[in-house]
Coordinates of C-alpha atoms in Angstrom, one line a residue:
X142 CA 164.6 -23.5 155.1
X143 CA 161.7 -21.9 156.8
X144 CA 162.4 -20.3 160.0
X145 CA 160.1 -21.4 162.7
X146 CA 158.7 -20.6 166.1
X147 CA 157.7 -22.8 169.5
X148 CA 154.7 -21.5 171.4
X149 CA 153.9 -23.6 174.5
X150 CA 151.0 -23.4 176.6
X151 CA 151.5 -24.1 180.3
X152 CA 148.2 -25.2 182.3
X153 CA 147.0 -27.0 185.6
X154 CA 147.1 -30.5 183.6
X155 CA 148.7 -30.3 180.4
X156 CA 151.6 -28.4 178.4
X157 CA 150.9 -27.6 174.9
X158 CA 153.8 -27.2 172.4
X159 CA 153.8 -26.2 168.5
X160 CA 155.7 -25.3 165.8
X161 CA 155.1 -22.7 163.9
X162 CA 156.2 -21.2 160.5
X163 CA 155.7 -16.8 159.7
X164 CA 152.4 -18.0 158.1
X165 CA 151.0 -19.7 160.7
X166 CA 151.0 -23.0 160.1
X167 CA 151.5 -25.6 162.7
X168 CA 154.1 -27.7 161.3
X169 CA 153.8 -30.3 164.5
X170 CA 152.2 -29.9 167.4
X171 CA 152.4 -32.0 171.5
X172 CA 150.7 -32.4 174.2
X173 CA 152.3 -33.7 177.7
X174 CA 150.8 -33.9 181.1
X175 CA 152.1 -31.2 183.5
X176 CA 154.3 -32.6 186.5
X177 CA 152.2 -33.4 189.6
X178 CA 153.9 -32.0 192.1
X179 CA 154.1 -28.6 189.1
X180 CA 157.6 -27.0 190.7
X181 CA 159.0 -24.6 188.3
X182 CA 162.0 -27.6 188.2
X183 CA 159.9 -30.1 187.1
X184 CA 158.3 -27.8 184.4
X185 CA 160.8 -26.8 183.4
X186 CA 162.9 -29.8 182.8
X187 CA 159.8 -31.5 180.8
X188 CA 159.5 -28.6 178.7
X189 CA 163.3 -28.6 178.3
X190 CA 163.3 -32.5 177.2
X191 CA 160.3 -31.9 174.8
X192 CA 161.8 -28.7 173.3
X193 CA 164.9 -30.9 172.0
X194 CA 162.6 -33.5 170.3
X195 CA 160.5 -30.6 168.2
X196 CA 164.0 -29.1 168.0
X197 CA 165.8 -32.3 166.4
X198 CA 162.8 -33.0 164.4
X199 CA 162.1 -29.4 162.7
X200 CA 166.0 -29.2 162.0
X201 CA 166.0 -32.1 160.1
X202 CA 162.2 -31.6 158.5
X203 CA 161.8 -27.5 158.0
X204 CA 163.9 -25.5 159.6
X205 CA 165.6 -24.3 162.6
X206 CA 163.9 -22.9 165.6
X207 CA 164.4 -19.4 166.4
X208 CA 162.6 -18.3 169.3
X209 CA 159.6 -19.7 172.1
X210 CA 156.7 -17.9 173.2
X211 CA 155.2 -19.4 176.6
X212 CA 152.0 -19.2 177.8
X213 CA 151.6 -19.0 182.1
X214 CA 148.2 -18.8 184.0
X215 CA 149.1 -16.4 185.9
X216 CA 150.4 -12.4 185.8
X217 CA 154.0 -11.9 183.9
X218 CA 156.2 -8.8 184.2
X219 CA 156.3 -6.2 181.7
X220 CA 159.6 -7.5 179.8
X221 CA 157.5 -10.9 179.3
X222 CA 160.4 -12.5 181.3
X223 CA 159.1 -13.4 185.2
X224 CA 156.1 -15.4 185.8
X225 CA 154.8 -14.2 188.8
X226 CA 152.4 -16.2 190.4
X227 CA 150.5 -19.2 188.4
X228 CA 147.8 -20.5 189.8
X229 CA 147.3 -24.2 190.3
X230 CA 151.3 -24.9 190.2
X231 CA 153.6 -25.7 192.6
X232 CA 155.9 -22.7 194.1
X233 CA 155.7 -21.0 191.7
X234 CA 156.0 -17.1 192.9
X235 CA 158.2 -15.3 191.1
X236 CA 160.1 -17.6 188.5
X237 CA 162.6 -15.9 186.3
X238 CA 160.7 -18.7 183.4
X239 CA 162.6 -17.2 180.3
X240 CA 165.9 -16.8 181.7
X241 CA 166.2 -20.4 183.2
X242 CA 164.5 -21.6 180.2
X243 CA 167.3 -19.8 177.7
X244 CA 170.3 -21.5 179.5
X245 CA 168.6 -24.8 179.0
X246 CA 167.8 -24.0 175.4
X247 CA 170.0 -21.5 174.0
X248 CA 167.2 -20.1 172.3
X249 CA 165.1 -16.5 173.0
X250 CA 162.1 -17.1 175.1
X251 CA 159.3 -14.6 175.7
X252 CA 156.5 -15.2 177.7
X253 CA 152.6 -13.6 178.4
X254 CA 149.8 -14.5 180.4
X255 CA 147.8 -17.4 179.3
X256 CA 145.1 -15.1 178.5
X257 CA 146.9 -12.8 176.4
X258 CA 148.2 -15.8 174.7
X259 CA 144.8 -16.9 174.0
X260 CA 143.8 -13.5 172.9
X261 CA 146.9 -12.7 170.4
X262 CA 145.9 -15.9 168.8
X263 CA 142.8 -15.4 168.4
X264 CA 144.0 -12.3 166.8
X265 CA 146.4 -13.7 164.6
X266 CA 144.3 -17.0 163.2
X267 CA 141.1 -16.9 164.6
X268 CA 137.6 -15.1 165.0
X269 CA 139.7 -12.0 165.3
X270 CA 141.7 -11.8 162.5
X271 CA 140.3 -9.4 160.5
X272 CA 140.3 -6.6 163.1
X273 CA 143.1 -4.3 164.4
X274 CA 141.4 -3.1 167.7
X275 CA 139.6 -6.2 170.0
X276 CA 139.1 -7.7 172.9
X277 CA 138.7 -11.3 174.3
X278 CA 137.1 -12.7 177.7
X279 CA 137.8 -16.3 178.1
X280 CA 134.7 -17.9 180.2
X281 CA 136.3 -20.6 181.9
X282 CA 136.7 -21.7 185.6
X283 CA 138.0 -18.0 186.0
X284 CA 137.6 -14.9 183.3
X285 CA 140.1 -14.0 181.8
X286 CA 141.1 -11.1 179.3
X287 CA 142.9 -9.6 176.7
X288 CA 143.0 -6.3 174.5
X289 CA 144.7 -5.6 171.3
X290 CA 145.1 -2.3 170.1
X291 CA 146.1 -1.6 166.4
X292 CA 147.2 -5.1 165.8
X293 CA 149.2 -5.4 169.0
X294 CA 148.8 -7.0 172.4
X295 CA 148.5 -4.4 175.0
X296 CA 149.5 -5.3 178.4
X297 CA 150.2 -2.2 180.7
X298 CA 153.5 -0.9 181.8
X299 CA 154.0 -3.7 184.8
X300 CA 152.8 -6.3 182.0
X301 CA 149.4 -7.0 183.8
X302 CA 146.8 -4.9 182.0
X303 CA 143.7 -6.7 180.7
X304 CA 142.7 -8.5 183.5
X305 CA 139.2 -8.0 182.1
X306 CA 137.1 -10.6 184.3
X307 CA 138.2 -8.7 187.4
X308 CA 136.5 -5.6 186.6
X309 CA 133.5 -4.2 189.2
X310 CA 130.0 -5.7 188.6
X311 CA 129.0 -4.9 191.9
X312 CA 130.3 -3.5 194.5
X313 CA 128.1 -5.4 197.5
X314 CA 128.7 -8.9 195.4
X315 CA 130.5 -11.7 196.3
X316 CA 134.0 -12.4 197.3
X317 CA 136.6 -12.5 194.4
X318 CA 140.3 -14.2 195.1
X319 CA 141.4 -10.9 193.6
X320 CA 140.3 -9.3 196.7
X321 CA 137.8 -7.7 194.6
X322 CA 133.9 -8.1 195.2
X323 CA 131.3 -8.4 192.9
X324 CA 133.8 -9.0 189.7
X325 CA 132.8 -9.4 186.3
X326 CA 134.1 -13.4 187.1
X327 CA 131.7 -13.4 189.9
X328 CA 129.1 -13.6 188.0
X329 CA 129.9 -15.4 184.9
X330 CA 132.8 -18.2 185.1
X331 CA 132.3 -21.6 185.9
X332 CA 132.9 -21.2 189.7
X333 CA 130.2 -19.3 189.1
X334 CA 127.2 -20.8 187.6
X335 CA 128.1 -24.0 190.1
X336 CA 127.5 -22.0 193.1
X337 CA 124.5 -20.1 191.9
X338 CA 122.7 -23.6 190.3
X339 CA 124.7 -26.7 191.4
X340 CA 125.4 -27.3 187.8
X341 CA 127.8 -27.6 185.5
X342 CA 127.8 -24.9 182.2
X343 CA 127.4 -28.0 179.9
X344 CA 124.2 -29.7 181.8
X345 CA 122.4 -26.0 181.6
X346 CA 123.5 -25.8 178.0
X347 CA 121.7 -29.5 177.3
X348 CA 118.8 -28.4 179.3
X349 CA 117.7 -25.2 177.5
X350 CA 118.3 -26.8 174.1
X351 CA 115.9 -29.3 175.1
X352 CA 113.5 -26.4 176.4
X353 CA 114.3 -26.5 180.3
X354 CA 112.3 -23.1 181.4
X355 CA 115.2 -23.2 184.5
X356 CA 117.9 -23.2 182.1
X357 CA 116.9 -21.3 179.9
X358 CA 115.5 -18.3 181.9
X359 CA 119.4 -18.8 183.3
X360 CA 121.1 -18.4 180.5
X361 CA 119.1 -14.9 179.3
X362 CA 120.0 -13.6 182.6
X363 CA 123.8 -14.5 182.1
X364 CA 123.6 -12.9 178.5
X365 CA 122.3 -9.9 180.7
X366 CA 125.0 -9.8 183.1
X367 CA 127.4 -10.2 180.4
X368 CA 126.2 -7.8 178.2
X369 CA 126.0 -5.5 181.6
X370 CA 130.2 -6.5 182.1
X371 CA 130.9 -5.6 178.6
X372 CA 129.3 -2.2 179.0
X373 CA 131.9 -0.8 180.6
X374 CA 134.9 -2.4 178.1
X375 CA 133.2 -0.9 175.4
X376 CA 133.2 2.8 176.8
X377 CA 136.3 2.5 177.3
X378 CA 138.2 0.7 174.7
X379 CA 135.7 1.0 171.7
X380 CA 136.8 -2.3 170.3
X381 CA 135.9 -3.5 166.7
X382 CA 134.8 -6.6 168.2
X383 CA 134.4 -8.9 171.6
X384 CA 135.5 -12.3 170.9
X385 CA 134.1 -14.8 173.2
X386 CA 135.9 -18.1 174.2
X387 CA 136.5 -20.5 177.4
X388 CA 134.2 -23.2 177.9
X389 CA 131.3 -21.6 178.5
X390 CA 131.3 -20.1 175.0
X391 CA 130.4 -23.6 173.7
X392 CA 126.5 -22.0 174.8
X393 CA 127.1 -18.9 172.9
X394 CA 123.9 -19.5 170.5
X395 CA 122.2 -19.4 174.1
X396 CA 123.6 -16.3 175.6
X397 CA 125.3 -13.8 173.1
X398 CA 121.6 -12.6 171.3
X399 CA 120.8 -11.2 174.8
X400 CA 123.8 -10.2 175.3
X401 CA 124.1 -7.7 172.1
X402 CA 120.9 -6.7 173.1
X403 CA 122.0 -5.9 176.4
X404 CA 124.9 -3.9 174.8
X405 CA 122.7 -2.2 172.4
X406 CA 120.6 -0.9 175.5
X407 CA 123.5 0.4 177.7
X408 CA 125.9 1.8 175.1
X409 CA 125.8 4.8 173.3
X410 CA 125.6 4.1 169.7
X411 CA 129.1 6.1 168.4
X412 CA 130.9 3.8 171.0
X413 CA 129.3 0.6 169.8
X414 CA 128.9 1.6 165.7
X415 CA 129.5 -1.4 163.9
X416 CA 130.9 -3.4 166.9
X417 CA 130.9 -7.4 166.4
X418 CA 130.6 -10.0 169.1
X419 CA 132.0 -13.3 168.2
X420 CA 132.7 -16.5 169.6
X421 CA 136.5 -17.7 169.5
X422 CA 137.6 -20.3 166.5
X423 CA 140.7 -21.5 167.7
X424 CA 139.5 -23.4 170.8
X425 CA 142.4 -24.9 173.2
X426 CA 145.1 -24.4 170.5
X427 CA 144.6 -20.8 170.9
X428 CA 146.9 -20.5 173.9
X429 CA 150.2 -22.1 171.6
X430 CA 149.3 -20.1 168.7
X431 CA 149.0 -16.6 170.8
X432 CA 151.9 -18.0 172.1
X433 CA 153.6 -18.8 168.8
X434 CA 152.5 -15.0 167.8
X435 CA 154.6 -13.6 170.5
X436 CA 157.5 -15.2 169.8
X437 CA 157.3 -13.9 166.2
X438 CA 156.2 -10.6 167.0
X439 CA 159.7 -10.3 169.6
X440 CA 162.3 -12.4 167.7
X441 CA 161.0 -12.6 163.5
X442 CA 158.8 -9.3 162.6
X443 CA 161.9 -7.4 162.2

């Protein structure tokens, strides 16, 4: 039998869970609503109960499970171990998630930043597959980030590199939670294209395609600013290719021209030679198969 993997992605209103074989394939896959009040207890034990079903089932189907990779929105520590904070749960500073997790389970448990998940998916299945050196910024109601560097995730000695979105736009811009100002997230999340235009992503994206001047004038100027963000990524990190995903990638065909162009006017050509900029495949099962990845890469790819 097949040795398989779970990945689980935990968010503000659902908890993804797969299984996943060496090659990939999702061999069954669940989604449950997170806990309202979301205390690391109560995630916990729902994960725990749902972990025993996929476990039972697989055993008796495929094979036995060997490991779980866990998604968090939020930073992790550098052994993937600690969640530290996740934003939109409950009390959750500081939960050892992988050690309380492996005394419920029995089982090996390594977990990343939700991001990073999305990004080592991408990696593994998705628009990025082909390359060894990549990075991702998911456009969503934040930015988020990730970087891989010859085929592997690279996430800092404390375990918190790649917060991408929170890089320095500019310095006299407004407010970030990071207690940065004028972030890269600033400018182009979802927070942020409500408080410059009252509307949602989706409403401007239906507007330009039916030839809004508003919307579309909008959306050249956020390929702009994008393309200004990105700048600075590529100097330093070179990448073979800028995947693009979050929500807001759903208006790439409106944005991404502009913002190659963009690229193509700040960038030095050696640094962006051959350089691709994609939009992400793998949509909201990227987070459980990043998160799959992991949990080969730690407990399989021996």
């Amino acid at each position: 039998m097949n040795s398989q993997v779970i990945g689980i992605d935990i968010g503000g209103t659902a908890i993804k869970l797969g299984c996943f074989g060496m090659d990939g394939v999702c061999h069954q896959s669940l989604t449950i609503p997170t806990p309202k009040p979301a205390t690391p207890k109560a995630v916990i034990d729902v994960i725990e109960q749902t972990i025993s079903i996929l476990r039972k089932e697989q055993a008796d189907n495929l094979g036995a499970i060997q490991g779980i990779g866990i998604g968090v929105p939020g930073p992790v520590d550098g052994e993937g171990r600690i969640s530290r904070i996740a934003i939109n749960l409950a009390d959750w500073q500081e939960v050892p998630l992988a050690e309380l997790l492996e005394k419920k389970t029995g089982l090996p448990i390594v977990i990343a930043n939700d991001a990073n998940c999305a990004g080592l998916g991408e990696s593994w299945l998705g628009a990025g597959s082909q390359f060894k050196n990549m990075i991702m910024l998911t456009l969503g109601t934040g930015v988020g980030g990730a970087i891989i560097l010859d085929g592997q995730l690279f996430v800092g000695h404390q375990g918190t590199a790649g917060e991408l979105g929170l890089i320095t736009l500019n310095p006299d811009g407004p407010d970030c939670n990071s207690g940065n100002n004028g972030s890269l997230e600033q400018y182009v999340s979802v927070q942020a294209v409500r408080r410059d235009t009252g509307k949602e992503p989706l409403e401007l994206a239906n507007l330009a395609l039916a030839g809004d001047k508003f919307a579309l004038e909008f959306w050249q100027n956020y390929g702009r600013i994008l393309g200004a963000g990105l700048t600075s990524l590529i100097y330093i990190l070179t990448p073979e290719a800028i995947i693009i995903g979050g929500g807001i990638s759903a208006a790439s065909e409106l944005f991404l021209p502009v913002t190659k162009v963009e690229i193509e006017r700040r960038v030095l050509f050696s640094s962006y030679l051959n350089l691709q900029l994609l939009t992400a495949k793998l949509g909201n099962e990227a987070g459980i198969v990043g998160a799959a990845k992991l949990a080969l890469t730690k407990f399989l790819d021996k």
